[in-house]
Short mmCIF file of C-alpha atoms and ligand atoms in Angstrom, two decimals:
data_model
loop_
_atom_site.label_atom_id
_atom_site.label_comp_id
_atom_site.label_asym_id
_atom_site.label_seq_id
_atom_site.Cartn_x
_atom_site.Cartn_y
_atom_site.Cartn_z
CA UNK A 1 8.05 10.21 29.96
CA UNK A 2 6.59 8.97 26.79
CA UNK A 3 7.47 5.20 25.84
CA UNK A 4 6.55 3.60 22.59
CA UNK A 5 7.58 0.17 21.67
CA UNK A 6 7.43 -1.41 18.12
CA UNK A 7 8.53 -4.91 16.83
CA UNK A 8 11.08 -6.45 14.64
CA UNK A 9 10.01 -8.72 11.77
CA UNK A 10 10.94 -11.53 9.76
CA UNK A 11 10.87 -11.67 5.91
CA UNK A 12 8.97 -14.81 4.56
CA UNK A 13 10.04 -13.34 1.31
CA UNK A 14 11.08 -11.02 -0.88
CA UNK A 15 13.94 -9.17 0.86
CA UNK A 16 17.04 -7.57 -1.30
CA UNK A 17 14.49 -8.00 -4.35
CA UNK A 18 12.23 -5.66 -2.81
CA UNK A 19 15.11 -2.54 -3.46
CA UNK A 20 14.14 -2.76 -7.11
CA UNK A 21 10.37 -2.81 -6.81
CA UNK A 22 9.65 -6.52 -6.57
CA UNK A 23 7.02 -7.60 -3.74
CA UNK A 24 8.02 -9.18 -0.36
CA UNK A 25 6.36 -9.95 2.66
CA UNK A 26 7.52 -8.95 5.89
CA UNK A 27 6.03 -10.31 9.11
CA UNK A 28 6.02 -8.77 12.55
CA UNK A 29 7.65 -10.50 14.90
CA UNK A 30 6.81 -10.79 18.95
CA UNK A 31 10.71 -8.86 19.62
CA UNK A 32 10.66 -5.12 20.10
CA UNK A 33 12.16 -2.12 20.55
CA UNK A 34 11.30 0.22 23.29
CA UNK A 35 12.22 3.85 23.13
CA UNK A 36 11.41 6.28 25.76
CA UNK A 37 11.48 9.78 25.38
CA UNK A 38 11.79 13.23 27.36
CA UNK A 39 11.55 16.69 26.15
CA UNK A 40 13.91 18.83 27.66
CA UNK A 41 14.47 21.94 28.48
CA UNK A 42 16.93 23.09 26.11
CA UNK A 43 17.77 22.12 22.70
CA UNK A 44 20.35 18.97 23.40
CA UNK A 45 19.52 15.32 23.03
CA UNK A 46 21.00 12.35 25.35
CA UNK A 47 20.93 8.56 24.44
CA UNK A 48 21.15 5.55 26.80
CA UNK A 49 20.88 2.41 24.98
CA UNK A 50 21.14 -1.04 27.06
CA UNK A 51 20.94 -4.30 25.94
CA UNK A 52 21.02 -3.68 22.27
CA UNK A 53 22.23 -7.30 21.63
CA UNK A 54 20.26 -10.89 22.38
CA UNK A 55 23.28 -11.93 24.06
CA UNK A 56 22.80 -9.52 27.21
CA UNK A 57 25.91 -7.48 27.35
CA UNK A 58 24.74 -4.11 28.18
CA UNK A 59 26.05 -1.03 26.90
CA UNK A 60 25.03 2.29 28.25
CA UNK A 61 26.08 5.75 26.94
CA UNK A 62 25.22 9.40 27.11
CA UNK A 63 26.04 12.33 26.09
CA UNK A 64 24.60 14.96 23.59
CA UNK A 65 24.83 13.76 19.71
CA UNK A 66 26.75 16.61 19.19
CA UNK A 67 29.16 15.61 20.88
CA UNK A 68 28.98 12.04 21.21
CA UNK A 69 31.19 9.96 23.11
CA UNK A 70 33.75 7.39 21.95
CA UNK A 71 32.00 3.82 22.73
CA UNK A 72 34.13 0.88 22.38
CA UNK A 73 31.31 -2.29 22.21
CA UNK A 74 30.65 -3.27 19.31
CA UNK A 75 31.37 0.62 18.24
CA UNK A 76 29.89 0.41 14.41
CA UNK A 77 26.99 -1.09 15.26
CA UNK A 78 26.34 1.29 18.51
CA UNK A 79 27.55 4.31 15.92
CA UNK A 80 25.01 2.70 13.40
CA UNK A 81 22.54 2.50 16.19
CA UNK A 82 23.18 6.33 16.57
CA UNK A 83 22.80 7.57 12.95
CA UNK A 84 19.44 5.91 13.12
CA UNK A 85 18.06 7.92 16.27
CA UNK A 86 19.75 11.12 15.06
CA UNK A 87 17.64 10.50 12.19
CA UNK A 88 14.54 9.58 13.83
CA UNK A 89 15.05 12.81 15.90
CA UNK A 90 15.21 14.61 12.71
CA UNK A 91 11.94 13.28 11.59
CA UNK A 92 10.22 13.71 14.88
CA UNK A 93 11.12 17.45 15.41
CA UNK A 94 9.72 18.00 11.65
CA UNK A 95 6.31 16.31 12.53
CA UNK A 96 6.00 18.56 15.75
CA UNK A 97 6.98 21.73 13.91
CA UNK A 98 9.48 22.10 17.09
CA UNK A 99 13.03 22.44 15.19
CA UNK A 100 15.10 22.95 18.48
CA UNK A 101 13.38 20.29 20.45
CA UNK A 102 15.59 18.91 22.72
CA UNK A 103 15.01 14.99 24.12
CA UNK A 104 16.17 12.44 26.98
CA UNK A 105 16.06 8.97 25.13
CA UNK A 106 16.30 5.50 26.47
CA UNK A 107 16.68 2.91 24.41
CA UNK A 108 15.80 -0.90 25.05
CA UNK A 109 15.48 -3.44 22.33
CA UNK A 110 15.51 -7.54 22.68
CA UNK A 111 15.98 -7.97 18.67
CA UNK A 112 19.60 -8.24 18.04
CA UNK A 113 21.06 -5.17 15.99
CA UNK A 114 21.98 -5.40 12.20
CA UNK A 115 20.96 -9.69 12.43
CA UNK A 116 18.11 -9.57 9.98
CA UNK A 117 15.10 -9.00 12.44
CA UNK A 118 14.53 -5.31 11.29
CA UNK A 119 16.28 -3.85 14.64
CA UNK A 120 16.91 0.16 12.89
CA UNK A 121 13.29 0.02 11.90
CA UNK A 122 11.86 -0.88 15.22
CA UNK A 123 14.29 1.51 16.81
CA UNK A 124 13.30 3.91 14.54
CA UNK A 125 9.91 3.91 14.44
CA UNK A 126 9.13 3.82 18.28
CA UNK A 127 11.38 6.75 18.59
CA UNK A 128 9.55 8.63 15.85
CA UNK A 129 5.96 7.80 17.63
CA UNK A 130 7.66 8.43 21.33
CA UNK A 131 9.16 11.82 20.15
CA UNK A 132 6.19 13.21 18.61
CA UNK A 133 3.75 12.55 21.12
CA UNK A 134 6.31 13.89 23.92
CA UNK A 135 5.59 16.88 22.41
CA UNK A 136 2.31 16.66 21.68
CA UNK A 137 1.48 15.70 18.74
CA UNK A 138 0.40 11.88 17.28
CA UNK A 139 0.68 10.42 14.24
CA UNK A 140 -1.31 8.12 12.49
CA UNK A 141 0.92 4.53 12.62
CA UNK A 142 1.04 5.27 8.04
CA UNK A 143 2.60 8.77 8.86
CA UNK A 144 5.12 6.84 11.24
CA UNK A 145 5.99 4.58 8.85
CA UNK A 146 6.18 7.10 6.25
CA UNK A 147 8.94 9.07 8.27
CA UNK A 148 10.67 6.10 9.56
CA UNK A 149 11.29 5.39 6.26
CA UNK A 150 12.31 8.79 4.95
CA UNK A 151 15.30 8.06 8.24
CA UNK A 152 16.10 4.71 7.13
CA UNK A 153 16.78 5.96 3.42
CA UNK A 154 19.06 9.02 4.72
CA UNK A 155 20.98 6.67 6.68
CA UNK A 156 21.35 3.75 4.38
CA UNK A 157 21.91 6.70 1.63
CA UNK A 158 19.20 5.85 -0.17
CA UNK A 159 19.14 2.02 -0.48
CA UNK A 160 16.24 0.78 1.50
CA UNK A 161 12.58 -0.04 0.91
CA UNK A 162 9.45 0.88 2.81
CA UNK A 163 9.30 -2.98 3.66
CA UNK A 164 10.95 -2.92 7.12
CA UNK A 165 9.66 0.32 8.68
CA UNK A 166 6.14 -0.36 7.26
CA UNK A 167 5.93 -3.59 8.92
CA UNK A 168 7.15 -2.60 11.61
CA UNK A 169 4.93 0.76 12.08
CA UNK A 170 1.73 -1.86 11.13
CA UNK A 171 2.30 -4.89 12.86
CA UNK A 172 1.16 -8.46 11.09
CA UNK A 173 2.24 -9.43 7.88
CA UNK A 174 2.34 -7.13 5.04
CA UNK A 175 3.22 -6.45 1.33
CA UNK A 176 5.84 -3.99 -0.12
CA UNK A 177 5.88 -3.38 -3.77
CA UNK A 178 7.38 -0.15 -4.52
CA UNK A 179 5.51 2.70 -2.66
CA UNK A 180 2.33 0.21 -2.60
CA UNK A 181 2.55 -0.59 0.75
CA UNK A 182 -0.96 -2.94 2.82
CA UNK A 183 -1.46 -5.00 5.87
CA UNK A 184 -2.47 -8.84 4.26
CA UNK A 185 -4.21 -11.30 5.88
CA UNK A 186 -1.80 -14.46 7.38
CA UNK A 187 -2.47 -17.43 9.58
CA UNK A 188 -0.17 -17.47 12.70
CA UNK A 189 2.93 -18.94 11.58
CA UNK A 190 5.20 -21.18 13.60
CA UNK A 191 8.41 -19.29 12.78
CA UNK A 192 11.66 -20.43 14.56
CA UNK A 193 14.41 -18.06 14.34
CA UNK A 194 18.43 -19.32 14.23
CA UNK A 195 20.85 -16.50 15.57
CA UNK A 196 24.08 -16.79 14.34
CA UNK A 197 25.57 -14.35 17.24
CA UNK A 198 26.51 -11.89 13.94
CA UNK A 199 25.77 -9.43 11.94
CA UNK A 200 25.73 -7.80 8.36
CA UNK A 201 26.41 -4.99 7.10
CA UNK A 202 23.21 -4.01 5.09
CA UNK A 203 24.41 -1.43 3.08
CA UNK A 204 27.36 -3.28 1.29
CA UNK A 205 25.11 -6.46 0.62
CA UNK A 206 22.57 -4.23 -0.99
CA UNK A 207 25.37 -2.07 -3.07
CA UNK A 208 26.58 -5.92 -3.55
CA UNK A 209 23.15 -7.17 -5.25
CA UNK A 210 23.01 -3.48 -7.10
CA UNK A 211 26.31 -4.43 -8.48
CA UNK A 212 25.56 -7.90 -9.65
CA UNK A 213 22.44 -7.01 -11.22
CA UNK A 214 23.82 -4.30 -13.04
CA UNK A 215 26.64 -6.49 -14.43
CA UNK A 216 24.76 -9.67 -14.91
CA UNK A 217 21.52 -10.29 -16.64
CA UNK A 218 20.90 -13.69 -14.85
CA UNK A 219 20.99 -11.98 -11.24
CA UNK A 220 18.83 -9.08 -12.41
CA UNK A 221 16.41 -12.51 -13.97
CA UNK A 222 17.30 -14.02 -10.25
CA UNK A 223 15.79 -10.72 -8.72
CA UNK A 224 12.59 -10.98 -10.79
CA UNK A 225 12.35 -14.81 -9.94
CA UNK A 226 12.90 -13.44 -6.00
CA UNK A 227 9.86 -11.45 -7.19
CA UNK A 228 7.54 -14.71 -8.80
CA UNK A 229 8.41 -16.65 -5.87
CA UNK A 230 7.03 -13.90 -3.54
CA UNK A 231 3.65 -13.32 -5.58
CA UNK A 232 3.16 -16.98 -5.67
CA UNK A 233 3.60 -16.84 -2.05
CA UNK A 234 0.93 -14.24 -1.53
CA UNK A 235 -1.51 -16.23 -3.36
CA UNK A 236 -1.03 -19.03 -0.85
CA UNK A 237 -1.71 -16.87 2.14
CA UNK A 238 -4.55 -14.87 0.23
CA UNK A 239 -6.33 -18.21 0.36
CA UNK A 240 -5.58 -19.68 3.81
CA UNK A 241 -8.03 -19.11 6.21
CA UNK A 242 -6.56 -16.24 8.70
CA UNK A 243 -8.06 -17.77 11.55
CA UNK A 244 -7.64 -21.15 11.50
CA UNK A 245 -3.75 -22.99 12.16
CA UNK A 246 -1.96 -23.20 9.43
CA UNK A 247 -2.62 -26.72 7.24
CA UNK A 248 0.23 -28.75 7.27
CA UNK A 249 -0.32 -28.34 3.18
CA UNK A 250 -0.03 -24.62 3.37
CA UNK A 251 3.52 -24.67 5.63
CA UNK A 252 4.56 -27.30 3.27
CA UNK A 253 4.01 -25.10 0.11
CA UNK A 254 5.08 -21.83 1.67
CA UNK A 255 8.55 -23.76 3.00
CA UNK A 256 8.74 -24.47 -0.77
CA UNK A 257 9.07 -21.74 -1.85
CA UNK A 258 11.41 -20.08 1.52
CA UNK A 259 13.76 -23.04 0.16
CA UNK A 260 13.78 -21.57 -3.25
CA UNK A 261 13.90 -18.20 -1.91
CA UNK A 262 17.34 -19.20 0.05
CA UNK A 263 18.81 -20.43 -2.63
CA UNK A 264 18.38 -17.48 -4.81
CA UNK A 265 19.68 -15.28 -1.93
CA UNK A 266 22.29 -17.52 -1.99
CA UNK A 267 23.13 -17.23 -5.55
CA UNK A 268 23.16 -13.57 -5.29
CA UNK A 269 26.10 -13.78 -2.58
CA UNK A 270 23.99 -12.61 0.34
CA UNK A 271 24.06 -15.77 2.05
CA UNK A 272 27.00 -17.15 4.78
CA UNK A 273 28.40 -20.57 5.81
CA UNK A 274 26.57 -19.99 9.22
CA UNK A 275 23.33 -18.74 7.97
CA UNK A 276 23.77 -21.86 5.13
CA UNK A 277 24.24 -24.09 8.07
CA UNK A 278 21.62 -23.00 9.97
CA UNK A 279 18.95 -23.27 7.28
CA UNK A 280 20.04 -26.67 6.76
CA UNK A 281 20.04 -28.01 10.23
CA UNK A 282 16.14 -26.67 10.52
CA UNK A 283 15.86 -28.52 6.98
CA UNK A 284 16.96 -31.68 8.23
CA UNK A 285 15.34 -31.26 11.45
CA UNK A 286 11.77 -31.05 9.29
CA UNK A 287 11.09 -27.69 9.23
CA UNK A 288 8.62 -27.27 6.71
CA UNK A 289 11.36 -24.78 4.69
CA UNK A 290 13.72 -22.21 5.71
CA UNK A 291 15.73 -18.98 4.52
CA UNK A 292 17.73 -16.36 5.91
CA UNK A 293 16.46 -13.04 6.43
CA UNK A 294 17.00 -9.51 6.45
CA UNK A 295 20.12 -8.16 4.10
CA UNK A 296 22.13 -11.52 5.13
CA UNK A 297 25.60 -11.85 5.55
CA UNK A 298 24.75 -12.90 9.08
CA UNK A 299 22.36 -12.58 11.49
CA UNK A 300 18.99 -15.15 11.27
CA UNK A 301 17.47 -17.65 9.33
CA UNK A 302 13.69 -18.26 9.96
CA UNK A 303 12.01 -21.56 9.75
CA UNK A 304 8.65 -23.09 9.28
CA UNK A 305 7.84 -25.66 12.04
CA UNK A 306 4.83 -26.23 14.30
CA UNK A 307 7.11 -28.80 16.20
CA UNK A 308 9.93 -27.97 18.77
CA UNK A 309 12.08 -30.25 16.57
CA UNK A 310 13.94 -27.23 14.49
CA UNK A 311 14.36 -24.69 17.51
CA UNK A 312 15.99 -27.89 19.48
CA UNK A 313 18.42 -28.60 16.49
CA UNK A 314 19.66 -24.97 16.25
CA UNK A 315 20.07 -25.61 19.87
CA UNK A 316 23.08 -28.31 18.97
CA UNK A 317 23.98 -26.48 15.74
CA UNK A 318 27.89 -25.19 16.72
CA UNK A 319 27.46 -21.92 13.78
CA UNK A 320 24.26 -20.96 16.07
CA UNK A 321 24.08 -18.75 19.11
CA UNK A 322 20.55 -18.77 19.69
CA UNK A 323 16.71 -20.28 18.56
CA UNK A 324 14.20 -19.13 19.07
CA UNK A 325 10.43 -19.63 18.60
CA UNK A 326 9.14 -15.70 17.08
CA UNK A 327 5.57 -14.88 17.72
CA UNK A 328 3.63 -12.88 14.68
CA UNK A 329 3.26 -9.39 16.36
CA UNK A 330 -0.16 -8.59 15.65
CA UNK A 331 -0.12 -4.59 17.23
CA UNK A 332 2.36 -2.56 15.38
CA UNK A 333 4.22 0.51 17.15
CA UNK A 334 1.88 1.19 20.43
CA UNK A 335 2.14 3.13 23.31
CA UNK A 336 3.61 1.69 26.52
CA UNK A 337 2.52 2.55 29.86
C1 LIG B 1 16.93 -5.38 5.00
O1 LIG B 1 16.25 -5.70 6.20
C2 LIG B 1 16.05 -5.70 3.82
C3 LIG B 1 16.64 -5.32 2.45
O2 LIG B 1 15.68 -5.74 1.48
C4 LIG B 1 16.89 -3.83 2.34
C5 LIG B 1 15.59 -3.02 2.30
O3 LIG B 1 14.53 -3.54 1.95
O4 LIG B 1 15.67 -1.81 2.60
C6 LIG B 1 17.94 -6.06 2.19
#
């Protein structure tokens, strides 16, 4: 039994721009997937996924994906779920030059599914790592990403970025512009996650920015200002010392400009009255700024806040299920014993 484990991430900017080549900065987040893998003996492949939610129901199915069985909780997102391990599958057999391998999979994950925190990518990048080296073969964390993305892509039909599964695959915080992908250098920051209990649907709210650029020169400018926003960003963290706490100056700027970035995610329709109402309750709690993140739609916000103040607000906020404070994952996908 092979078991690889990889973590979810946060955006402190730049997501949805990041489609059409702007920057953005994922950060790895201290929630992760865990995907275990067993070659078998012939050529089938059997899923059990538990606890694919932060709310603890569990869900457990099996079966071959050829002939998957009918699963009734929450069924899209467990049949999304599926379309991203078919895929990773795909990719692994292709990096193991072993066409008809044939895999036992378990599947654990404490990052909710579809709620912003890059769930498919972790998912899909442990399984990649866990499937290879089951049979042998190990990839250098790039080549993982690399693949994971090449999954992602067939599954969201060819509206995603390398931002998720790169961050994901490398751990820390990293930039995304285009195929330029790099690990960056960031202070640990106190993110607090809000969990709306929800979900979006990542495709639509991507074909929905597509279609408002397309149709509207001010939300293709909006993009390019998600863009500005994020390089300005970068510059901040470029010259914040790494190992030090983050100055009170520095969360104060950055939560500037996650303010701005909500409200431009906002204006291009990705936003919801929960996530809205979450971002505002960190706000007025003083978090030092705070955005949704991820596609939108629902899901999480993430915060800026060295206090407990924000994650104790959420606590009493009625539109959210769950806060959270999220650790920066340092270690990207790794092997678990
Ligand atoms: C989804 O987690 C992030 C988006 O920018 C899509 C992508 O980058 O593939 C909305």
């Amino acid at each position: 039994m092979t078991t690889c484990s990889a973590p979810g991430k946060v955006y402190l900017f730049g997501e949805h721009a990041v489609v059409y080549g702007e920057p953005a900065v994922p950060c790895a987040v201290e929630r992760r997937a865990r995907v275990s893998v067993e070659p078998r003996e012939d050529d089938r492949v059997r899923v059990d996924a538990a606890d694919l939610s932060l709310d603890g129901f569990t869900v457990t199915w099996g079966g071959s994906i050829d002939d998957r069985p009918d699963v009734d909780v929450p069924a899209p997102l467990l049949a999304a779920a599926m379309e991203y391990i078919e895929a990773a599958v795909d990719q692994a057999r292709a990096a193991a030059a072993a066409p008809d391998a044939g895999f036992d999979i378990t599947v654990e994950s404490d990052i909710p599914l579809g709620a912003g925190l890059g769930s498919s990518a972790a998912v899909v990048v442990a399984g990649i790592d866990a499937a290879t080296r089951a049979l042998g073969t190990e990839l250098p964390p790039e080549e993982v990403a690399r693949r994971a993305y090449e999954a992602e892509y067939e599954v969201q039909d060819g509206q995603a970025s390398r931002a998720d599964t790169y961050c994901s695959a490398m751990g820390g915080a990293v930039r995304v512009e285009g195929d330029d992908t790099r690990t960056i250098d960031a202070p640990a920051l106190p993110f607090v996650v809000g969990y709306d209990g929800g979900a979006g649907d990542t495709g639509e709210l991507v074909a929905g920015v597509r279609a408002l650029r397309e149709e509207h020169a001010f939300a293709a400018d909006t993009v390019e200002t998600v863009g500005d926003l994020t390089r300005e960003g970068e510059r901040l963290l470029a010259e914040a010392d790494p190992d030090a706490p983050p100055s009170e100056a520095l969360l104060a700027d950055l939560g500037e400009l996650m303010d701005f970035n909500h409200g431009l995610l906002a204006a291009l329709g990705v936003s919801s009255r929960s996530l809205d109402a979450m971002v505002w309750a960190a706000r007025e709690a003083g978090a030092h700024g705070a955005k949704l993140t991820g596609a939108g739609g629902g899901g999480c916000t993430v915060a800026l806040d060295p206090t407990d103040e924000t994650e104790h607000a959420l606590g009493y906020t009625a539109e959210c299920e769950q806060s959270f404070r999220a650790e920066l994952a340092t270690e990207g996908v790794r092997v678990e014993d």
